[in-house]
Coordinates of N, CA, C and O in Angstrom, one line a residue:
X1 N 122.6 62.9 52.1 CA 122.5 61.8 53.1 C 122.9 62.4 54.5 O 123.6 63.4 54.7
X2 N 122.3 61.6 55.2 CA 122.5 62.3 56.8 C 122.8 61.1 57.4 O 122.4 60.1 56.8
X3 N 123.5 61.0 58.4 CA 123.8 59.9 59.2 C 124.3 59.8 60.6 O 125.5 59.9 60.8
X4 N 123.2 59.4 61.7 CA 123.3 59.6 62.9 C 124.0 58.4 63.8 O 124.0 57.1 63.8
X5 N 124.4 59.4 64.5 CA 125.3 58.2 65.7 C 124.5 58.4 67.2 O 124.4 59.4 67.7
X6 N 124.2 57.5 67.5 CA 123.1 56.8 68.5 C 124.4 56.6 70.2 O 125.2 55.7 70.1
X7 N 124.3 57.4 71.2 CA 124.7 56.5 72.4 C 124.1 56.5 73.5 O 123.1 57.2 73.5
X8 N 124.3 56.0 74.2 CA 124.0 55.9 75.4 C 122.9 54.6 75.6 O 123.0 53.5 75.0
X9 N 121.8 54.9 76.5 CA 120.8 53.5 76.6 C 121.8 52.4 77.9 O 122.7 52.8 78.6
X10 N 121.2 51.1 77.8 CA 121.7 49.9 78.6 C 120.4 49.6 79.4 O 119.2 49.7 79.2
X11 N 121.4 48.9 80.7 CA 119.9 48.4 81.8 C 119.8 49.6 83.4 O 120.5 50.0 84.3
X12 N 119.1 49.6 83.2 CA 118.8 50.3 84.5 C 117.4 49.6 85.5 O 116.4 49.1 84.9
X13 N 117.5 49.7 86.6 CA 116.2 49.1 87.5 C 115.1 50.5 87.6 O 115.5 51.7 87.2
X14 N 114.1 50.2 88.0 CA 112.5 50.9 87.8 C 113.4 52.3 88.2 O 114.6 52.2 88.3
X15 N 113.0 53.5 88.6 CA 113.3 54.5 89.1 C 114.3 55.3 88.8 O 114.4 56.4 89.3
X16 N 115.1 54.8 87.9 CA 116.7 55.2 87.7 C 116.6 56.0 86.5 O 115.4 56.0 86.0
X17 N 117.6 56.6 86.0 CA 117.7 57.5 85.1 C 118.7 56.4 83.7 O 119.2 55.3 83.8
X18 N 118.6 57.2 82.9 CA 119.7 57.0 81.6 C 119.5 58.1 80.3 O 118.5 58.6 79.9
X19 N 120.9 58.2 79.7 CA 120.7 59.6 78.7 C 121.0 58.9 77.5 O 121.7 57.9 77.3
X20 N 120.4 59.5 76.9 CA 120.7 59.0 75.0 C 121.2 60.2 74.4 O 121.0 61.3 75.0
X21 N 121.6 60.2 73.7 CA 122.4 61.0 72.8 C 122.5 60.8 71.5 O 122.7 59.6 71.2
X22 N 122.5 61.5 70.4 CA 122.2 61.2 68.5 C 123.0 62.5 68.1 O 122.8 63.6 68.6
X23 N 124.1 62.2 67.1 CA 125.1 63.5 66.8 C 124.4 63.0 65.2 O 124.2 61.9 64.8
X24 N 124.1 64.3 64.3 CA 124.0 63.8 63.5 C 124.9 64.6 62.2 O 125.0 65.8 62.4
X25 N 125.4 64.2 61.1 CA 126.1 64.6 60.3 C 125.7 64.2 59.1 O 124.8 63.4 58.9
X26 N 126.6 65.0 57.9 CA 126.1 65.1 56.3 C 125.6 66.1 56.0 O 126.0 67.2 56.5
X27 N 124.6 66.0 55.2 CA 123.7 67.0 54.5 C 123.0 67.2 55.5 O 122.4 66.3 56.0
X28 N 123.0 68.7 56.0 CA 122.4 68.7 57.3 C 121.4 69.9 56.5 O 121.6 70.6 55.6
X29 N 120.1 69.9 57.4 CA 119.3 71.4 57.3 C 119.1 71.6 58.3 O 119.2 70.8 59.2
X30 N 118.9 72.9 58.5 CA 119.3 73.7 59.8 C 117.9 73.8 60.5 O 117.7 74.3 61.6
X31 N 116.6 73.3 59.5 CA 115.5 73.4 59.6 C 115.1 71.9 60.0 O 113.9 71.8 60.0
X32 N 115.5 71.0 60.1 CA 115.4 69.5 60.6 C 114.7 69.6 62.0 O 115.1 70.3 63.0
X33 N 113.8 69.0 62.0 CA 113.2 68.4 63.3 C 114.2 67.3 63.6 O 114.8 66.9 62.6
X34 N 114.5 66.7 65.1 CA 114.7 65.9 65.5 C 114.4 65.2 66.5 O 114.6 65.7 67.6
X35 N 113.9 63.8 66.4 CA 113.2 63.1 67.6 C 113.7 61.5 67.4 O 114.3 60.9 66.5
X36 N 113.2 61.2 68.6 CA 113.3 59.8 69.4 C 112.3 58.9 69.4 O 111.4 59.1 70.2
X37 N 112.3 58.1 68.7 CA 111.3 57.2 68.6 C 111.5 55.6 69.2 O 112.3 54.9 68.5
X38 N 110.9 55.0 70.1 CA 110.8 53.9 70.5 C 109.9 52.4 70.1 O 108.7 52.4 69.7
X39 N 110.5 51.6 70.2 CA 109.5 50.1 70.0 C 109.9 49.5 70.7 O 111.1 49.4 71.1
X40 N 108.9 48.6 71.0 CA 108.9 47.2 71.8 C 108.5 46.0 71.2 O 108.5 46.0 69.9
X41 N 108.2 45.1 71.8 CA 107.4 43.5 71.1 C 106.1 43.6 71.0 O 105.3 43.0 70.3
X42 N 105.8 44.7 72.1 CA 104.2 44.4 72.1 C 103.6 45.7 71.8 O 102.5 46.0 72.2
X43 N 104.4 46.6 71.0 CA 103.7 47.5 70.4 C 104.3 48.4 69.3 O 105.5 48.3 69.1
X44 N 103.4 49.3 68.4 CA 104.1 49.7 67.3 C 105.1 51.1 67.7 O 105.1 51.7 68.8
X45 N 105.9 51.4 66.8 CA 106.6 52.4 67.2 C 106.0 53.6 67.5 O 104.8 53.9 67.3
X46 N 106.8 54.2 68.1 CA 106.1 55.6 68.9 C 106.9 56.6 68.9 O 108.1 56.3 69.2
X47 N 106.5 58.0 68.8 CA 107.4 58.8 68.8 C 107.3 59.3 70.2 O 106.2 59.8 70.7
X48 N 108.7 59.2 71.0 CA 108.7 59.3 72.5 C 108.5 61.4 72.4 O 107.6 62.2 72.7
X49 N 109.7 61.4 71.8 CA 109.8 63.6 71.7 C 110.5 64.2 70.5 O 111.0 63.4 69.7
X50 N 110.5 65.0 70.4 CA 110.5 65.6 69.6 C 111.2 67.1 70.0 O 110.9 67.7 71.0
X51 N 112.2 67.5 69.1 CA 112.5 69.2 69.3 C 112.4 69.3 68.1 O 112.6 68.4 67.3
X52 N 112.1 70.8 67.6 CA 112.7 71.9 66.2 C 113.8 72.4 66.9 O 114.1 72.5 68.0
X53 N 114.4 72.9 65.3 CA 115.6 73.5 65.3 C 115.6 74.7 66.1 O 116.7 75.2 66.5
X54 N 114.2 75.5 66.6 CA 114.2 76.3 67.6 C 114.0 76.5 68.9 O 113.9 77.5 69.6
X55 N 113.9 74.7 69.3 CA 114.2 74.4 70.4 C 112.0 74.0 70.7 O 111.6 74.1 71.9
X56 N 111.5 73.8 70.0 CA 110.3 73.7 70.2 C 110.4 72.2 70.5 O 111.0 71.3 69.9
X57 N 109.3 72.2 71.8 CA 109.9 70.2 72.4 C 108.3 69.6 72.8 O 107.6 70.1 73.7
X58 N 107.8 68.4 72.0 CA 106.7 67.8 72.4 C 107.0 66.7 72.7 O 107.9 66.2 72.2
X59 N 106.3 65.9 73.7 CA 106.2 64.3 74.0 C 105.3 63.9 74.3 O 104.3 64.4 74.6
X60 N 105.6 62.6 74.2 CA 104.6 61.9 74.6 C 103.7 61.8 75.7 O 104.3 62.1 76.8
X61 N 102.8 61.6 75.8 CA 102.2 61.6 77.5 C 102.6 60.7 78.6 O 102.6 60.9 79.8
X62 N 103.2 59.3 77.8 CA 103.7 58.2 78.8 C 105.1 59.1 79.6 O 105.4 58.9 80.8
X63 N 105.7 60.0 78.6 CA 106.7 60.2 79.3 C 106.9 61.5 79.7 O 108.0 61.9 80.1
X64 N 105.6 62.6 79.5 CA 106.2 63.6 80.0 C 106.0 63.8 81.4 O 105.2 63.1 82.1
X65 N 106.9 65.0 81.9 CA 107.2 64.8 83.2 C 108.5 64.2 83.7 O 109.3 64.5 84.6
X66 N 108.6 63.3 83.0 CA 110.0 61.8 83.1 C 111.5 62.1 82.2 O 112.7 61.9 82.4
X67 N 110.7 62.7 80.8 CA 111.9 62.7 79.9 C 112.1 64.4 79.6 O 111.3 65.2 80.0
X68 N 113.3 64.7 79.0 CA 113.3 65.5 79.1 C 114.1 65.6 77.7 O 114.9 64.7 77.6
X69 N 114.3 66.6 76.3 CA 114.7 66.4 75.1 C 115.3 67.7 74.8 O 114.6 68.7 74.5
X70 N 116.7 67.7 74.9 CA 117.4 68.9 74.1 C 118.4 69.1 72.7 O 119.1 68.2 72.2
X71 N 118.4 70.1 72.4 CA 119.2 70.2 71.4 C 120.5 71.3 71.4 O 120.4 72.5 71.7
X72 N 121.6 70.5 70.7 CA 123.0 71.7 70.4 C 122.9 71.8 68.9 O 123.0 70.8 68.1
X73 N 122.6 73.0 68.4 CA 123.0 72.8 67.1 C 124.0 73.4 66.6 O 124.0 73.7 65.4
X74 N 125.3 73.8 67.6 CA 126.4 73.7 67.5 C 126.7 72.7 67.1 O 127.2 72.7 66.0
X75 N 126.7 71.5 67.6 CA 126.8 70.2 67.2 C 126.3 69.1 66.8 O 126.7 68.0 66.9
X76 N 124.8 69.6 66.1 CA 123.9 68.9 65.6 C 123.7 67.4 66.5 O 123.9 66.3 65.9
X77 N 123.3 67.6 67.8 CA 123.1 66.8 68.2 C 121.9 67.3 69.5 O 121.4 68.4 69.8
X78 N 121.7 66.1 70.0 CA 120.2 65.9 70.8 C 120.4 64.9 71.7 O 120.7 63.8 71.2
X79 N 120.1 65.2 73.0 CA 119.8 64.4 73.8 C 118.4 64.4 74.5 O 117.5 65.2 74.5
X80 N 118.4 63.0 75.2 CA 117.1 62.7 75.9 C 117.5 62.1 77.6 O 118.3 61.2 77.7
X81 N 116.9 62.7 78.4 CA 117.6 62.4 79.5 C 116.4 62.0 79.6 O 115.4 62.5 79.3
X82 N 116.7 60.5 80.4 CA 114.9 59.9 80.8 C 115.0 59.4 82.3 O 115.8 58.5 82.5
X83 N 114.2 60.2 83.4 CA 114.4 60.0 84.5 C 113.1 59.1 85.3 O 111.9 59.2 85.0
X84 N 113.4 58.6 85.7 CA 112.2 58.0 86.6 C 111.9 56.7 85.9 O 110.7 56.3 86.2
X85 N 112.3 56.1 85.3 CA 112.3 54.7 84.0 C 111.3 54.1 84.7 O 111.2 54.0 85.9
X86 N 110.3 53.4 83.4 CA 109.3 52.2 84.5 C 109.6 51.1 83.3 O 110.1 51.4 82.2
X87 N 109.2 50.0 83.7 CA 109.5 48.8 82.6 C 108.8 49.2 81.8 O 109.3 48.8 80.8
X88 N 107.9 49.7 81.6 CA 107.5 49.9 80.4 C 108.4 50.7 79.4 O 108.4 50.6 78.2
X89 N 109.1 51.5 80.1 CA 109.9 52.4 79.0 C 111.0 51.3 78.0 O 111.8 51.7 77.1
X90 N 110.9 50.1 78.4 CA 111.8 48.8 77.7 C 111.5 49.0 75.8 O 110.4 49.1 75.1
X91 N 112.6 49.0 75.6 CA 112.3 49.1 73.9 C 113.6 49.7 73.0 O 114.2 50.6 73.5
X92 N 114.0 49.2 72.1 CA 115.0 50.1 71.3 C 114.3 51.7 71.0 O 113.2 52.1 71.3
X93 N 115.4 52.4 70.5 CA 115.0 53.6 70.6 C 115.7 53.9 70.0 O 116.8 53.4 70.3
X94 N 115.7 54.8 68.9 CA 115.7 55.2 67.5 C 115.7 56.9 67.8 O 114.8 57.5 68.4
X95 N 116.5 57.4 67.2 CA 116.7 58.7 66.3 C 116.3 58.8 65.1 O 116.4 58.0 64.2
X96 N 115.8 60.1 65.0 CA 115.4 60.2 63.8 C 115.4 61.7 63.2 O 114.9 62.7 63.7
X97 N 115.7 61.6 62.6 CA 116.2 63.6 61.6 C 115.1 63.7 60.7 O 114.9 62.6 60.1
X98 N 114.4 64.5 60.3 CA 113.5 64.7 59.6 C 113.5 66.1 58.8 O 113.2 67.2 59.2
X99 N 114.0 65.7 57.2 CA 113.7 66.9 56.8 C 112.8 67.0 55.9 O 112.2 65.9 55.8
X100 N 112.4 68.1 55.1 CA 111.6 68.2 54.4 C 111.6 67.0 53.3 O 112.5 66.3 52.9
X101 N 110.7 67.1 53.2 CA 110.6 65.0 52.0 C 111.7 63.8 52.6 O 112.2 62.9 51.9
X102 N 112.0 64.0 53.7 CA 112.9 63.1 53.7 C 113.5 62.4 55.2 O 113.9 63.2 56.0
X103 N 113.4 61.5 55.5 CA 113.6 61.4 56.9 C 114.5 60.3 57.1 O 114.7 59.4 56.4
X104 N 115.2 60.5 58.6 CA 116.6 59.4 58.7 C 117.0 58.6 59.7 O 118.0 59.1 60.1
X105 N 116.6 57.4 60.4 CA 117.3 56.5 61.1 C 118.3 56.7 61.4 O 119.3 57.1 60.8
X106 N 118.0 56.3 62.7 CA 119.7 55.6 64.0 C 119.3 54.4 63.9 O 118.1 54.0 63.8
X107 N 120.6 53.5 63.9 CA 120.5 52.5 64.2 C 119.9 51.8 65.3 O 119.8 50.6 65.5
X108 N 119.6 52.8 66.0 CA 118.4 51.7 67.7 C 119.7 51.5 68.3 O 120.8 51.1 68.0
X109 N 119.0 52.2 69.9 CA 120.0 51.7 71.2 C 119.0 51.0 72.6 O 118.4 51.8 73.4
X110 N 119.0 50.0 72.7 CA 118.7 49.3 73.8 C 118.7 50.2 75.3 O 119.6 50.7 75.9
X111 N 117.2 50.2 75.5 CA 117.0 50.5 76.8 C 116.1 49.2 77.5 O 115.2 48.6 77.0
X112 N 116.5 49.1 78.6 CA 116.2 47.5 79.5 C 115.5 48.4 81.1 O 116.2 49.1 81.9
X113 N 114.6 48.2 81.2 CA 113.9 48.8 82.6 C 113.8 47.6 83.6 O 112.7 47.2 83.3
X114 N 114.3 46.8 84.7 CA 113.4 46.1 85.1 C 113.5 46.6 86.7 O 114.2 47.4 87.3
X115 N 112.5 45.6 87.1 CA 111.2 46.0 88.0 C 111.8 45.5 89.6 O 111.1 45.6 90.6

């Protein structure tokens, strides 16, 4: 079992920045991808980015340029620093660990964009 701890997020207005952060512990593989996935009301989930354990980082189109996705694996954790926020970026947002056959939820941290 793996089990991640989710911070950061809240309200910010259009333009502003906010950082997320996911520490994750347990049964860890050292080979785990790790990414950030978001949802809203009016659409399905999405994976915002993504890093490998070697630091390999993809995103999304809405947000590249804006976000930015790293990793310690000194301390099995990852952040997302997301700069330039537009309301649209409004949605929980989820960590997620992925290992081979097996993948693992954060509990969702509230990001609020408004305009």
């Amino acid at each position: 079992q793996v089990q991640l701890v989710e911070s950061g997020g809240g309200s910010v207005q259009a333009g502003g920045s906010l950082r997320l952060s996911c520490a994750a512990s347990g049964s860890l593989d050292s080979r785990a991808v790790m990414r950030y996935y978001r949802q809203n009301p009016d659409k399905q989930r999405e994976q915002v980015a993504r890093i490998t354990s070697e630091g390999v980082v993809d995103y999304a189109d809405s947000v590249k340029g804006r976000f930015t996705i790293s990793r310690d694996n000194s301390k099995n954790t990852i952040t997302l620093q997301m700069n330039a926020l537009k309301p649209e970026d409004t949605g929980i947002y989820y960590c997620n660990y992925l290992t081979i056959g097996t993948s693992y939820w954060g509990p969702g941290t509230q990001v609020t964009v408004s305009s």
